[in-house]
mmCIF file of C-alpha atoms in Angstrom:
data_model
loop_
_atom_site.group_PDB
_atom_site.id
_atom_site.type_symbol
_atom_site.label_atom_id
_atom_site.label_comp_id
_atom_site.label_asym_id
_atom_site.label_seq_id
_atom_site.Cartn_x
_atom_site.Cartn_y
_atom_site.Cartn_z
ATOM 1 C CA MET A 946 65.399 83.113 97.073
ATOM 2 C CA MET A 947 64.940 84.635 93.613
ATOM 3 C CA ASN A 948 65.898 82.405 90.679
ATOM 4 C CA PRO A 949 68.802 84.045 88.764
ATOM 5 C CA LYS A 950 67.008 83.229 85.491
ATOM 6 C CA THR A 951 64.201 85.587 86.495
ATOM 7 C CA TRP A 952 66.458 88.434 87.659
ATOM 8 C CA PRO A 953 66.065 91.881 86.004
ATOM 9 C CA LYS A 954 68.479 92.924 83.266
ATOM 10 C CA ARG A 955 72.124 93.212 84.276
ATOM 11 C CA HIS A 956 74.568 95.834 83.058
ATOM 12 C CA ALA A 957 77.735 94.433 84.644
ATOM 13 C CA ARG A 958 79.039 90.968 83.899
ATOM 14 C CA GLY A 959 79.506 88.251 86.474
ATOM 15 C CA HIS A 960 82.513 85.983 86.049
ATOM 16 C CA LEU A 961 84.717 83.670 88.067
ATOM 17 C CA PRO A 962 88.229 85.157 88.136
ATOM 18 C CA HIS A 963 90.745 83.067 86.206
ATOM 19 C CA ALA A 964 93.637 81.610 88.182
ATOM 20 C CA LYS A 965 96.123 83.909 86.436
ATOM 21 C CA SER A 966 94.165 86.994 87.519
ATOM 22 C CA ARG A 967 94.291 86.031 91.205
ATOM 23 C CA LYS A 968 97.607 87.528 92.268
ATOM 24 C CA ASN A 969 97.141 87.323 96.028
ATOM 25 C CA ASP A 970 95.580 84.047 97.086
ATOM 26 C CA MET A 971 94.906 83.676 100.793
ATOM 27 C CA GLN A 972 97.684 82.187 102.909
ATOM 28 C CA SER A 973 97.214 80.687 106.382
ATOM 29 C CA MET A 974 97.152 83.894 108.472
ATOM 30 C CA SER A 975 95.077 85.947 106.043
ATOM 31 C CA PHE A 976 92.707 82.992 105.650
ATOM 32 C CA MET A 977 92.189 82.741 109.419
ATOM 33 C CA PHE A 978 91.623 86.482 109.666
ATOM 34 C CA THR A 979 89.009 86.592 106.898
ATOM 35 C CA ARG A 980 87.282 83.458 108.178
ATOM 36 C CA ASP A 981 87.101 84.688 111.772
ATOM 37 C CA LEU A 982 85.990 88.271 111.124
ATOM 38 C CA LYS A 983 82.409 87.399 110.282
ATOM 39 C CA GLN A 984 82.064 84.930 113.155
ATOM 40 C CA GLY A 985 79.774 86.502 115.730
ATOM 41 C CA ILE A 986 79.302 89.777 113.863
ATOM 42 C CA MET A 987 75.596 88.916 113.792
ATOM 43 C CA PRO A 988 73.637 86.528 116.023
ATOM 44 C CA SER A 989 73.021 83.023 114.764
ATOM 45 C CA ARG A 990 69.386 82.305 114.036
ATOM 46 C CA TYR A 991 69.822 79.188 116.181
ATOM 47 C CA GLY A 992 71.761 80.873 119.005
ATOM 48 C CA ARG A 993 70.461 81.594 122.484
ATOM 49 C CA GLU A 994 72.993 84.224 123.542
ATOM 50 C CA THR A 995 71.029 87.141 122.079
ATOM 51 C CA PRO A 996 67.328 86.396 122.674
ATOM 52 C CA ASP A 997 66.480 90.118 122.382
ATOM 53 C CA TYR A 998 68.094 90.550 118.950
ATOM 54 C CA LYS A 999 65.792 91.977 116.317
ATOM 55 C CA VAL A 1000 65.752 94.209 113.271
ATOM 56 C CA GLU A 1001 62.743 96.366 112.611
ATOM 57 C CA LEU A 1002 61.717 99.396 110.635
ATOM 58 C CA LYS A 1003 61.616 102.689 112.510
ATOM 59 C CA ASN A 1004 58.145 103.243 111.062
ATOM 60 C CA LYS A 1005 56.371 99.898 110.900
ATOM 61 C CA ASP A 1006 55.437 98.894 107.351
ATOM 62 C CA LYS A 1007 54.614 95.242 106.604
ATOM 63 C CA ALA A 1008 54.815 95.648 102.830
ATOM 64 C CA LEU A 1009 58.245 97.322 103.026
ATOM 65 C CA ASP A 1010 59.382 94.726 105.587
ATOM 66 C CA LYS A 1011 58.596 91.956 103.094
ATOM 67 C CA ARG A 1012 60.187 93.845 100.189
ATOM 68 C CA LEU A 1013 63.445 94.439 102.075
ATOM 69 C CA THR A 1014 63.611 90.810 103.193
ATOM 70 C CA THR A 1015 63.590 89.792 99.512
ATOM 71 C CA LEU A 1016 65.930 92.595 98.424
ATOM 72 C CA LEU A 1017 68.585 91.762 101.021
ATOM 73 C CA ASP A 1018 68.605 88.042 100.247
ATOM 74 C CA VAL A 1019 72.109 87.809 98.735
ATOM 75 C CA SER A 1020 73.259 84.573 100.380
ATOM 76 C CA ARG A 1021 72.568 80.945 99.581
ATOM 77 C CA SER A 1022 70.528 80.449 102.742
ATOM 78 C CA PRO A 1023 66.790 81.176 102.562
ATOM 79 C CA VAL A 1024 65.597 83.838 105.021
ATOM 80 C CA ASN A 1025 62.180 84.016 106.649
ATOM 81 C CA ASN A 1026 62.021 87.553 108.034
ATOM 82 C CA LEU A 1027 63.774 90.921 108.086
ATOM 83 C CA SER A 1028 65.978 90.071 111.087
ATOM 84 C CA GLU A 1029 67.330 86.979 109.311
ATOM 85 C CA GLY A 1030 67.660 88.876 106.035
ATOM 86 C CA VAL A 1031 69.714 91.704 107.555
ATOM 87 C CA SER A 1032 71.846 89.217 109.510
ATOM 88 C CA GLU A 1033 72.670 87.159 106.394
ATOM 89 C CA PHE A 1034 73.303 90.320 104.363
ATOM 90 C CA ILE A 1035 75.760 91.755 106.907
ATOM 91 C CA GLU A 1036 77.617 88.429 107.159
ATOM 92 C CA THR A 1037 77.897 88.244 103.355
ATOM 93 C CA CYS A 1038 79.160 91.839 103.130
ATOM 94 C CA THR A 1039 81.678 91.129 105.908
ATOM 95 C CA MET A 1040 82.970 88.093 104.023
ATOM 96 C CA TYR A 1041 83.706 90.188 100.908
ATOM 97 C CA MET A 1042 85.060 93.144 102.864
ATOM 98 C CA SER A 1043 87.379 90.970 104.945
ATOM 99 C CA TYR A 1044 89.080 89.853 101.719
ATOM 100 C CA TRP A 1045 89.086 93.022 99.627
ATOM 101 C CA GLY A 1046 88.126 95.886 101.946
ATOM 102 C CA GLU A 1047 84.944 96.563 99.998
ATOM 103 C CA VAL A 1048 81.926 94.978 98.384
ATOM 104 C CA VAL A 1049 80.242 96.228 95.214
ATOM 105 C CA PHE A 1050 76.681 95.424 94.229
ATOM 106 C CA GLU A 1051 74.797 96.099 91.045
ATOM 107 C CA ILE A 1052 71.276 97.245 91.862
ATOM 108 C CA LEU A 1053 69.063 95.284 89.497
ATOM 109 C CA ARG A 1054 65.987 97.332 88.694
ATOM 110 C CA ASP A 1055 62.650 96.644 87.071
ATOM 111 C CA GLU A 1056 62.920 97.896 83.473
ATOM 112 C CA LYS A 1057 59.507 99.557 83.524
ATOM 113 C CA SER A 1058 59.186 101.013 87.020
ATOM 114 C CA GLY A 1059 62.907 101.425 87.785
ATOM 115 C CA GLU A 1060 62.285 99.976 91.246
ATOM 116 C CA ALA A 1061 65.159 98.067 92.863
ATOM 117 C CA GLU A 1062 64.433 94.330 92.882
ATOM 118 C CA LYS A 1063 67.735 92.604 93.644
ATOM 119 C CA PHE A 1064 71.355 93.175 94.670
ATOM 120 C CA ASP A 1065 73.942 91.274 92.623
ATOM 121 C CA SER A 1066 77.490 91.204 94.038
ATOM 122 C CA LEU A 1067 80.185 91.889 91.442
ATOM 123 C CA PRO A 1068 83.656 90.318 91.137
ATOM 124 C CA PRO A 1069 86.195 92.080 93.382
ATOM 125 C CA LYS A 1070 88.289 95.013 92.190
ATOM 126 C CA THR A 1071 86.743 95.020 88.695
ATOM 127 C CA VAL A 1072 84.492 98.091 89.017
ATOM 128 C CA LYS A 1073 86.133 101.543 89.008
ATOM 129 C CA LYS A 1074 84.593 104.999 89.144
ATOM 130 C CA ILE A 1075 85.853 107.260 86.363
ATOM 131 C CA LEU A 1076 84.482 110.785 86.561
ATOM 132 C CA TRP A 1077 80.697 110.418 86.880
ATOM 133 C CA GLN A 1078 80.351 106.829 85.703
ATOM 134 C CA TYR A 1079 81.412 103.302 86.645
ATOM 135 C CA ILE A 1080 83.417 101.044 84.356
ATOM 136 C CA GLN A 1081 83.793 97.304 84.842
ATOM 137 C CA PHE A 1082 87.174 96.026 83.701
ATOM 138 C CA ILE A 1083 87.123 92.389 82.612
ATOM 139 C CA PRO A 1084 90.536 90.635 82.927
ATOM 140 C CA LYS A 1085 91.897 89.250 79.650
ATOM 141 C CA GLN A 1086 91.594 85.696 80.947
ATOM 142 C CA ASP A 1087 87.878 86.182 81.668
ATOM 143 C CA ILE A 1088 86.681 87.849 78.473
ATOM 144 C CA ALA A 1089 83.427 86.385 77.177
ATOM 145 C CA ASP A 1090 82.624 85.484 73.559
ATOM 146 C CA ASP A 1091 81.709 89.082 72.677
ATOM 147 C CA GLY A 1092 85.282 90.178 73.428
ATOM 148 C CA LYS A 1093 84.283 93.108 75.629
ATOM 149 C CA ARG A 1094 86.797 94.163 78.270
ATOM 150 C CA PHE A 1095 85.167 97.405 79.380
ATOM 151 C CA ILE A 1096 81.516 97.639 80.374
ATOM 152 C CA ARG A 1097 79.838 100.888 81.369
ATOM 153 C CA VAL A 1098 77.498 100.585 84.354
ATOM 154 C CA PRO A 1099 75.174 103.534 85.154
ATOM 155 C CA SER A 1100 76.041 105.067 88.529
ATOM 156 C CA GLU A 1101 72.456 104.643 89.753
ATOM 157 C CA HIS A 1102 72.929 100.885 89.406
ATOM 158 C CA ILE A 1103 76.069 100.670 91.584
ATOM 159 C CA TRP A 1104 76.209 100.399 95.365
ATOM 160 C CA ARG A 1105 79.660 100.271 96.981
ATOM 161 C CA ILE A 1106 80.331 99.614 100.671
ATOM 162 C CA THR A 1107 83.912 100.161 101.827
ATOM 163 C CA MET A 1108 85.754 99.312 105.011
ATOM 164 C CA PRO A 1109 85.199 102.179 107.496
ATOM 165 C CA SER A 1110 88.148 104.544 107.994
ATOM 166 C CA GLU A 1111 88.373 103.607 111.690
ATOM 167 C CA LEU A 1112 89.267 100.080 110.551
ATOM 168 C CA GLY A 1113 91.768 101.259 107.942
ATOM 169 C CA GLY A 1114 89.699 101.887 104.832
ATOM 170 C CA VAL A 1115 90.181 99.955 101.583
ATOM 171 C CA ARG A 1116 93.877 100.601 100.879
ATOM 172 C CA LYS A 1117 95.184 99.942 104.380
ATOM 173 C CA HIS A 1118 93.025 96.831 104.649
ATOM 174 C CA ARG A 1119 94.404 95.356 101.432
ATOM 175 C CA LYS A 1120 97.914 96.217 102.592
ATOM 176 C CA MET A 1121 97.189 94.353 105.849
ATOM 177 C CA ILE A 1122 96.020 91.257 103.945
ATOM 178 C CA ARG A 1123 99.171 91.296 101.803
ATOM 179 C CA ARG A 1124 101.300 91.582 104.937
ATOM 180 C CA LEU A 1125 99.458 88.660 106.570
ATOM 181 C CA ASN A 1126 100.183 86.615 103.443
ATOM 182 C CA GLU A 1127 103.881 87.398 103.855
ATOM 183 C CA LEU A 1128 103.812 86.483 107.549
ATOM 184 C CA SER A 1129 102.133 83.142 106.846
ATOM 185 C CA ASN A 1130 105.468 81.545 105.956
ATOM 186 C CA THR A 1131 106.544 79.898 109.213
ATOM 187 C CA THR A 1132 110.102 79.098 108.116
ATOM 188 C CA PRO A 1133 112.502 81.262 106.046
ATOM 189 C CA GLN A 1134 113.538 79.705 102.737
ATOM 190 C CA PHE A 1135 117.275 79.854 103.482
ATOM 191 C CA THR A 1136 116.899 77.355 106.347
ATOM 192 C CA PHE A 1137 116.182 74.609 103.780
ATOM 193 C CA GLU A 1138 119.442 75.167 101.948
ATOM 194 C CA GLY A 1139 121.537 73.190 104.425
ATOM 195 C CA LEU A 1140 121.158 70.155 106.655
ATOM 196 C CA ASP A 1141 121.636 72.294 109.773
ATOM 197 C CA PHE A 1142 118.481 74.400 109.017
ATOM 198 C CA GLY A 1143 120.377 77.644 109.548
ATOM 199 C CA SER A 1144 121.714 76.815 113.021
ATOM 200 C CA LYS A 1145 125.331 77.482 111.954
ATOM 201 C CA ASP A 1146 124.293 80.986 110.930
ATOM 202 C CA GLY A 1147 122.743 81.591 114.343
ATOM 203 C CA PHE A 1148 119.131 81.133 113.259
ATOM 204 C CA GLU A 1149 116.761 80.306 116.135
ATOM 205 C CA PHE A 1150 113.296 78.956 115.299
ATOM 206 C CA ASP A 1151 111.738 79.958 118.604
ATOM 207 C CA TYR A 1152 112.908 83.553 118.339
ATOM 208 C CA HIS A 1153 111.794 83.738 114.707
ATOM 209 C CA HIS A 1154 108.321 82.399 115.531
ATOM 210 C CA MET A 1155 107.923 84.815 118.445
ATOM 211 C CA SER A 1156 108.961 87.748 116.251
ATOM 212 C CA ARG A 1157 106.521 86.645 113.558
ATOM 213 C CA ASP A 1158 103.689 86.356 116.098
ATOM 214 C CA ILE A 1159 104.382 89.884 117.345
ATOM 215 C CA ALA A 1160 104.402 91.164 113.752
ATOM 216 C CA ILE A 1161 100.990 89.553 113.147
ATOM 217 C CA GLU A 1162 99.591 91.214 116.294
ATOM 218 C CA GLN A 1163 100.899 94.581 115.108
ATOM 219 C CA CYS A 1164 99.486 93.989 111.638
ATOM 220 C CA THR A 1165 95.950 93.307 112.887
ATOM 221 C CA HIS A 1166 95.936 95.863 115.736
ATOM 222 C CA ARG A 1167 92.732 97.521 114.480
ATOM 223 C CA PHE A 1168 90.929 94.178 114.666
ATOM 224 C CA GLY A 1169 92.564 92.755 117.781
ATOM 225 C CA THR A 1170 93.984 89.247 117.961
ATOM 226 C CA ILE A 1171 92.899 86.772 115.288
ATOM 227 C CA PRO A 1172 90.649 84.440 117.373
ATOM 228 C CA SER A 1173 92.039 81.268 115.780
ATOM 229 C CA PHE A 1174 95.567 82.509 116.468
ATOM 230 C CA GLY A 1175 95.033 82.254 120.238
ATOM 231 C CA GLN A 1176 96.963 84.014 122.977
ATOM 232 C CA LEU A 1177 100.419 85.315 122.192
ATOM 233 C CA LYS A 1178 103.145 83.585 124.227
ATOM 234 C CA HIS A 1179 104.791 85.536 127.043
ATOM 235 C CA THR A 1180 101.873 87.986 127.334
ATOM 236 C CA MET A 1181 99.673 88.718 130.319
ATOM 237 C CA GLU A 1182 96.017 87.707 130.462
ATOM 238 C CA TYR A 1183 94.983 91.369 130.478
ATOM 239 C CA TYR A 1184 96.595 91.851 127.071
ATOM 240 C CA PHE A 1185 94.704 88.850 125.699
ATOM 241 C CA ILE A 1186 91.331 90.026 127.069
ATOM 242 C CA ALA A 1187 91.900 93.599 125.849
ATOM 243 C CA ASN A 1188 92.652 92.304 122.375
ATOM 244 C CA ARG A 1189 89.520 90.143 122.398
ATOM 245 C CA LEU A 1190 87.528 93.265 123.244
ATOM 246 C CA GLN A 1191 89.248 95.088 120.378
ATOM 247 C CA SER A 1192 88.089 92.272 118.095
ATOM 248 C CA ALA A 1193 84.526 92.686 119.388
ATOM 249 C CA LEU A 1194 84.757 96.451 118.874
ATOM 250 C CA ALA A 1195 85.900 96.010 115.258
ATOM 251 C CA LYS A 1196 82.947 93.721 114.532
ATOM 252 C CA ALA A 1197 80.486 96.140 116.144
ATOM 253 C CA LEU A 1198 81.942 99.067 114.162
ATOM 254 C CA LEU A 1199 81.751 97.119 110.908
ATOM 255 C CA ARG A 1200 78.182 95.955 111.567
ATOM 256 C CA GLU A 1201 77.007 99.482 112.426
ATOM 257 C CA HIS A 1202 78.767 100.854 109.349
ATOM 258 C CA ILE A 1203 76.962 98.394 107.049
ATOM 259 C CA VAL A 1204 73.597 99.217 108.666
ATOM 260 C CA LYS A 1205 74.337 102.932 108.191
ATOM 261 C CA GLU A 1206 75.101 102.289 104.511
ATOM 262 C CA LEU A 1207 71.868 100.305 104.202
ATOM 263 C CA ASN A 1208 69.877 103.207 105.576
ATOM 264 C CA ALA A 1209 71.671 105.613 103.225
ATOM 265 C CA LEU A 1210 70.756 103.364 100.300
ATOM 266 C CA MET A 1211 67.109 103.311 101.394
ATOM 267 C CA ALA A 1212 67.103 107.117 101.269
ATOM 268 C CA ARG A 1213 68.753 106.946 97.838
ATOM 269 C CA LEU A 1214 65.964 104.623 96.684
ATOM 270 C CA ASP A 1215 63.369 107.116 98.000
ATOM 271 C CA ILE A 1216 62.347 104.799 100.840
ATOM 272 C CA ASP A 1217 61.316 107.031 103.718
ATOM 273 C CA ASN A 1218 62.214 104.700 106.578
ATOM 274 C CA GLU A 1219 65.168 103.305 108.532
ATOM 275 C CA LEU A 1220 66.392 99.965 109.825
ATOM 276 C CA VAL A 1221 66.923 99.722 113.581
ATOM 277 C CA VAL A 1222 69.064 96.894 115.012
ATOM 278 C CA SER A 1223 68.764 96.120 118.724
ATOM 279 C CA GLY A 1224 69.507 93.390 121.251
ATOM 280 C CA ILE A 1225 73.257 93.000 120.535
ATOM 281 C CA PRO A 1226 76.302 94.858 121.964
ATOM 282 C CA THR A 1227 77.122 98.138 120.204
ATOM 283 C CA ALA A 1228 80.525 99.740 119.644
ATOM 284 C CA LYS A 1229 79.684 102.136 122.476
ATOM 285 C CA ASP A 1230 78.955 99.175 124.785
ATOM 286 C CA ILE A 1231 82.304 97.537 123.966
ATOM 287 C CA ARG A 1232 84.211 100.784 124.563
ATOM 288 C CA VAL A 1233 82.582 101.093 127.995
ATOM 289 C CA ILE A 1234 83.590 97.498 128.874
ATOM 290 C CA ALA A 1235 87.182 98.114 127.701
ATOM 291 C CA GLU A 1236 87.403 101.299 129.780
ATOM 292 C CA GLU A 1237 86.012 99.553 132.870
ATOM 293 C CA LEU A 1238 88.512 96.731 132.381
ATOM 294 C CA GLN A 1239 91.376 99.213 132.173
ATOM 295 C CA GLN A 1240 90.207 100.881 135.389
ATOM 296 C CA GLY A 1241 89.826 97.539 137.175
ATOM 297 C CA LYS A 1242 86.061 97.937 137.618
ATOM 298 C CA VAL A 1243 85.205 94.660 135.890
ATOM 299 C CA SER A 1244 86.735 91.188 136.018
ATOM 300 C CA PHE A 1245 88.142 89.377 132.989
ATOM 301 C CA ALA A 1246 85.274 86.875 133.070
ATOM 302 C CA ASP A 1247 82.593 89.564 133.285
ATOM 303 C CA ALA A 1248 84.172 91.590 130.491
ATOM 304 C CA LEU A 1249 84.176 88.589 128.132
ATOM 305 C CA ASP A 1250 80.669 87.604 129.176
ATOM 306 C CA ARG A 1251 79.252 91.043 128.329
ATOM 307 C CA ALA A 1252 80.964 91.029 124.922
ATOM 308 C CA LYS A 1253 80.370 87.323 124.323
ATOM 309 C CA PRO A 1254 77.913 87.598 121.397
ATOM 310 C CA LEU A 1255 80.665 89.228 119.300
ATOM 311 C CA LEU A 1256 83.509 86.891 120.286
#
């Protein structure tokens, strides 16, 4: 992993958001959703469920393989090859995107050659595109000693990956997170105002909890059931399995979207090659399993087994 002290010159400014600038901290349901989304999106380097998993260049190039392994190293875990590098990169992107619906990197370039050397993730929601350029807005609480609140970042130094439209895009995703925060409150505030906990007013805890659970399922319908949330009460097993497959589909779609964006960036950097990921279920594979399940051609156990790497 590259030492930050030796990184190329930055244009944007890294900072840890001040408590006052964090308006929407994660609550229980949104926390579980964001934590679970990246689980299984890529195979574990220690797992045995996907022995055929690999990432390779369409046109084999050892020098480029090594360069990309270094370039994609944005996590705290050291990576040894391109497969591990891509896996860690996708998991890191998924972590950011699960919270904010997007991830923004500054492409740190060599000052002489202009060649990309490192990706530096930027604080969420601080970089905006205005006309043909990007501006980083520094919250008042996080202004450095120089007093700058607005920093211009050349467009060629910015790389933005957003939540795919099939999964809601940026705005709908952030709206979903806000709604999950609201639904995290298990008990209405008015029930604490009296010793009867709202029973005199006809309040029923069981009915309230069931209604809240249904609202959470509706909120996350693009991503299926939150794995940590478990099976919704009073539902059939088919519904539970179908929702697990929807969760697997969302992960496959997100993974393939990030790989597509990686390949687009390589073209933007004048790298005439492509990354090819194989050995793990694709979105097409999951759709086939879901259709076979609906038609009764596959058992519940077989359906989960075929999608297992993503669950």
